[in-house]
mmCIF file of C-alpha atoms in Angstrom:
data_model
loop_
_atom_site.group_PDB
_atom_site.id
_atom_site.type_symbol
_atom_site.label_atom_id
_atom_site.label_comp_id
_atom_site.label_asym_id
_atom_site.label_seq_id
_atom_site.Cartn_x
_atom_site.Cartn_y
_atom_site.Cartn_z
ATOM 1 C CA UNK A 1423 0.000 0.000 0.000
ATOM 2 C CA UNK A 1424 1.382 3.222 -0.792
ATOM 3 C CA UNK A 1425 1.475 6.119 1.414
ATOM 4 C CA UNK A 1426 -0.551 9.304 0.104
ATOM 5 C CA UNK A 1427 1.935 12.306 -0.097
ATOM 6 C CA UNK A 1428 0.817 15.132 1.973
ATOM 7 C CA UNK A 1429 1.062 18.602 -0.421
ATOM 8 C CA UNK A 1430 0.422 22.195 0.781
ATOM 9 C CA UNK A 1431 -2.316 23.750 -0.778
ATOM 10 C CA UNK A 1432 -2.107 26.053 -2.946
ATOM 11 C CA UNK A 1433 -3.902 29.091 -1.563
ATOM 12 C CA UNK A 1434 -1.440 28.342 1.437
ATOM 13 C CA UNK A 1435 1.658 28.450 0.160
ATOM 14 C CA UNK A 1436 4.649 30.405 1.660
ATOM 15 C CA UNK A 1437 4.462 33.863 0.960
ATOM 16 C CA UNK A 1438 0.561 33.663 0.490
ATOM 17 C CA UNK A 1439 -1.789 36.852 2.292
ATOM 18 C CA UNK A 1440 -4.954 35.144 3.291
ATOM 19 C CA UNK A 1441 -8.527 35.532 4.719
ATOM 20 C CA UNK A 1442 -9.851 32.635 6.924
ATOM 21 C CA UNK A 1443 -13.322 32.397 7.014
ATOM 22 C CA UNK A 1444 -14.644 30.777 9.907
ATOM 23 C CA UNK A 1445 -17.655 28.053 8.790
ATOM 24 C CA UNK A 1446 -19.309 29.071 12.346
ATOM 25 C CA UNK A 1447 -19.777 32.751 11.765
ATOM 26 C CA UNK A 1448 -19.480 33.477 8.169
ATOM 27 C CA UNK A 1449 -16.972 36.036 9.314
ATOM 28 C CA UNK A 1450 -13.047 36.495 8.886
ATOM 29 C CA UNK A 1451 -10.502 35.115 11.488
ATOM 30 C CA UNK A 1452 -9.498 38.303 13.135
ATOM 31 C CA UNK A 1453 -6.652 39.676 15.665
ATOM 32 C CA UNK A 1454 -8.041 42.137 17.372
ATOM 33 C CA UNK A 1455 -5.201 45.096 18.146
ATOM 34 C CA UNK A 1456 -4.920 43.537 22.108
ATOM 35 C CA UNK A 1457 -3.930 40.147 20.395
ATOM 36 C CA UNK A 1458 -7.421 38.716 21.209
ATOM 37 C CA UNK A 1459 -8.989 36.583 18.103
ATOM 38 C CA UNK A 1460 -12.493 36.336 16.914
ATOM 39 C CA UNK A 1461 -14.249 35.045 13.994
ATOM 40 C CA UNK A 1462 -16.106 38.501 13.293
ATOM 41 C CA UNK A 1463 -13.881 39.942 11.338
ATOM 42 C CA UNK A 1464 -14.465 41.886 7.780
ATOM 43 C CA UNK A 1465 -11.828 42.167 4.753
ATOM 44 C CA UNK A 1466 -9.770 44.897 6.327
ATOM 45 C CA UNK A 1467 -5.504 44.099 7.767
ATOM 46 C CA UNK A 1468 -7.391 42.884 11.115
ATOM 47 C CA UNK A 1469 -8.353 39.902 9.103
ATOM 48 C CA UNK A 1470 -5.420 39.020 6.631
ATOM 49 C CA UNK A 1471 -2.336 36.534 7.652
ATOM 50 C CA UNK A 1472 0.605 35.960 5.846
ATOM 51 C CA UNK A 1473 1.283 32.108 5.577
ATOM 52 C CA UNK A 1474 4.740 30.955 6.419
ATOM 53 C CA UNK A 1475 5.835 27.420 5.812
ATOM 54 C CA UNK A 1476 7.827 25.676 8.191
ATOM 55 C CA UNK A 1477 10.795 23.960 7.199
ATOM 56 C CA UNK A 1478 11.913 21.462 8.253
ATOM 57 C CA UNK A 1479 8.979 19.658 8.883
ATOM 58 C CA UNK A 1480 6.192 17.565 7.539
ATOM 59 C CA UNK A 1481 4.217 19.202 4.092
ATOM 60 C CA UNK A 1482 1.572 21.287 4.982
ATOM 61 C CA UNK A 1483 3.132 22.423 8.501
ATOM 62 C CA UNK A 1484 2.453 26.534 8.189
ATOM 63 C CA UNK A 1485 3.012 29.485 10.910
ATOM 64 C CA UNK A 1486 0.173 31.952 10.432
ATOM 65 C CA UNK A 1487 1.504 35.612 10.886
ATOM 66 C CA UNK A 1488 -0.520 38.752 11.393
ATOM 67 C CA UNK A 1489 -0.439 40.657 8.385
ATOM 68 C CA UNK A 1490 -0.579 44.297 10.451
ATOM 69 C CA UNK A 1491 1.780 43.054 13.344
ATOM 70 C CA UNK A 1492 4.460 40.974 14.051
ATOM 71 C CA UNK A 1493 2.486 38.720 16.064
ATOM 72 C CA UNK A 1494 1.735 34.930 14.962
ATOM 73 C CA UNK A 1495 -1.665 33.139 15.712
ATOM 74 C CA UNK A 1496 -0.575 30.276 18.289
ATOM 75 C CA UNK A 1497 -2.667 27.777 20.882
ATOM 76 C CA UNK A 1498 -0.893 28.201 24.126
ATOM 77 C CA UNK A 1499 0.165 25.358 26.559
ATOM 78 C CA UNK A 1500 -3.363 26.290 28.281
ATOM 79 C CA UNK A 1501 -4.925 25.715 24.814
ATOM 80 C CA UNK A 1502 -5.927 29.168 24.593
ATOM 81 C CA UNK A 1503 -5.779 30.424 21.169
ATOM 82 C CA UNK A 1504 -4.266 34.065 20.973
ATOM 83 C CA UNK A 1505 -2.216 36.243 18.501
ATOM 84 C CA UNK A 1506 0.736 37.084 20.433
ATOM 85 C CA UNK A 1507 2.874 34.116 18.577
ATOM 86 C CA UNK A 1508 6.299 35.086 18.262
ATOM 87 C CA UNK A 1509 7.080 32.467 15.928
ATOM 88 C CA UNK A 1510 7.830 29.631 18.060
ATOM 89 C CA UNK A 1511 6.747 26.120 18.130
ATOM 90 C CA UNK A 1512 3.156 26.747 19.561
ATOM 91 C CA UNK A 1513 2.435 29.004 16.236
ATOM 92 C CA UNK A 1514 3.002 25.544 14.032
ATOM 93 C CA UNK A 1515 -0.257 24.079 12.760
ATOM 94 C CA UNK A 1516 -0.920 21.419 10.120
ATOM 95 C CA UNK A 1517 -3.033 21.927 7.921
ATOM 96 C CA UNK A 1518 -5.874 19.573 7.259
ATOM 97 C CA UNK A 1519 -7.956 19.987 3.994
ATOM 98 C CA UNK A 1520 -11.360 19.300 3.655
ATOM 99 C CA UNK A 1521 -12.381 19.886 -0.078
ATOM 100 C CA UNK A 1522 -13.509 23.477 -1.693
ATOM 101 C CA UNK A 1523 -10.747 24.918 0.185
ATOM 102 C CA UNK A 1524 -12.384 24.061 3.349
ATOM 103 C CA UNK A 1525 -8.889 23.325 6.081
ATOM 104 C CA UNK A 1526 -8.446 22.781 9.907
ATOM 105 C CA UNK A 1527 -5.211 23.911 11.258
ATOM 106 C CA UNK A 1528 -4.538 21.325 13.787
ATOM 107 C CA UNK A 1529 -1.468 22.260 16.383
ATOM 108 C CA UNK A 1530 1.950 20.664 15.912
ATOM 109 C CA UNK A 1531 2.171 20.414 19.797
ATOM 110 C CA UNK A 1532 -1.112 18.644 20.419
ATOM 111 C CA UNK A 1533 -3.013 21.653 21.783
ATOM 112 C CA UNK A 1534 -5.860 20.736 19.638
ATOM 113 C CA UNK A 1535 -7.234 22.934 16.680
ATOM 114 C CA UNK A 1536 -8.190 26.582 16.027
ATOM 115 C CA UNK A 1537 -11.656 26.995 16.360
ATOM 116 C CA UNK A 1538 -14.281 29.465 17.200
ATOM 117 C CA UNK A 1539 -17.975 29.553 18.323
ATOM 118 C CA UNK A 1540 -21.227 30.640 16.306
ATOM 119 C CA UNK A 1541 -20.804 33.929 18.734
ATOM 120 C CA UNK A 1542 -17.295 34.848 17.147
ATOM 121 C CA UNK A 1543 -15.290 33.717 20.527
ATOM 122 C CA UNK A 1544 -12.498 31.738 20.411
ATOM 123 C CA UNK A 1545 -12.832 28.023 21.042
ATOM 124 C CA UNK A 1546 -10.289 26.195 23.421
ATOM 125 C CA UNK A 1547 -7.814 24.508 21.151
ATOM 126 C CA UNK A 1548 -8.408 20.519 22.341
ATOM 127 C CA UNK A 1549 -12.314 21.487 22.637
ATOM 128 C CA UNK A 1550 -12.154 22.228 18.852
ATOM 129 C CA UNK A 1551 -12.025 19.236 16.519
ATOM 130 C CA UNK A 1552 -12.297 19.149 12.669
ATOM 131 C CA UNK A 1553 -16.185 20.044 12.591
ATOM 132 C CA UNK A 1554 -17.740 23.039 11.288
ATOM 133 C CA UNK A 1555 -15.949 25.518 14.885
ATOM 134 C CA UNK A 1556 -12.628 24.366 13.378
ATOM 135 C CA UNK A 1557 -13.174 24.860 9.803
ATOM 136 C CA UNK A 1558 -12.152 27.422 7.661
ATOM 137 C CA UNK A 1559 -12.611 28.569 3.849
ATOM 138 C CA UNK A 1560 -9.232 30.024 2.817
ATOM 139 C CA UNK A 1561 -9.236 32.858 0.162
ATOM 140 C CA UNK A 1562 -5.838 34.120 -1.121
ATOM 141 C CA UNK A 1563 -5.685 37.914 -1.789
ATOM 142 C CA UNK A 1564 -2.492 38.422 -3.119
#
């Protein structure tokens, strides 16, 4: 049996500015300017990330950075999802794709997924699994 090769998708490839739709709200992933994240968020630089890949590691292993700030989305040890990443290993998430560029973005370090609630609040990270709170449509803009 062969093994299926994992690729990154295309909207998500290094370099790529992005909007993340949340499937819960119908709004934009969003870092608010105090680092907090919703799902509420419009079209404006609130709501774009730029999409790093991570290398090494596995294909499809991205770092999701604010496109106004320096700041990376990340799930904490706590499994709090924030935007005050700086980069590290708890901003690493794998992406996994759904069809119609539907993706979850599952955390490298096992701190679940990121995921928000039909009210726009952020979902704890292991509370968040690959249903409709942890899904995302990803549109490139650039």
């Amino acid at each position: 049996m062969t093994k299926k090769k994992e690729t990154m998708p295309p909207k998500l490839g290094d370099g790529a500015i992005v909007h993340l739709t949340c499937q819960s709200t119908g709004q934009n992933l969003r870092i608010k300017p105090d680092g907090q994240i919703d799902g509420m968020g419009g079209n404006g630089k609130w709501a774009k990330f730029r999409v790093h890949r991570v290398s090494p590691g596995p294909a499809g292993t991205v770092m999701l950075q604010h496109f106004a700030t320096p700041a990376y989305l990340r799930i904490t040890p706590q499994g709090v999802l924030d935007g005050a990443g700086g980069g590290g290993p708890w901003c690493h998430f794998a992406i996994e794709q759904h069809g119609n560029g539907i993706c979850s973005f599952r955390s490298v370090k096992g701190m679940g997924r990121i995921g928000m609630l039909p009210s726009g609040e952020a979902k704890l990270g292991a509370q968040t699994g690959q249903g409709k709170h942890g899904q995302f449509l990803v549109t490139r803009i650039n």
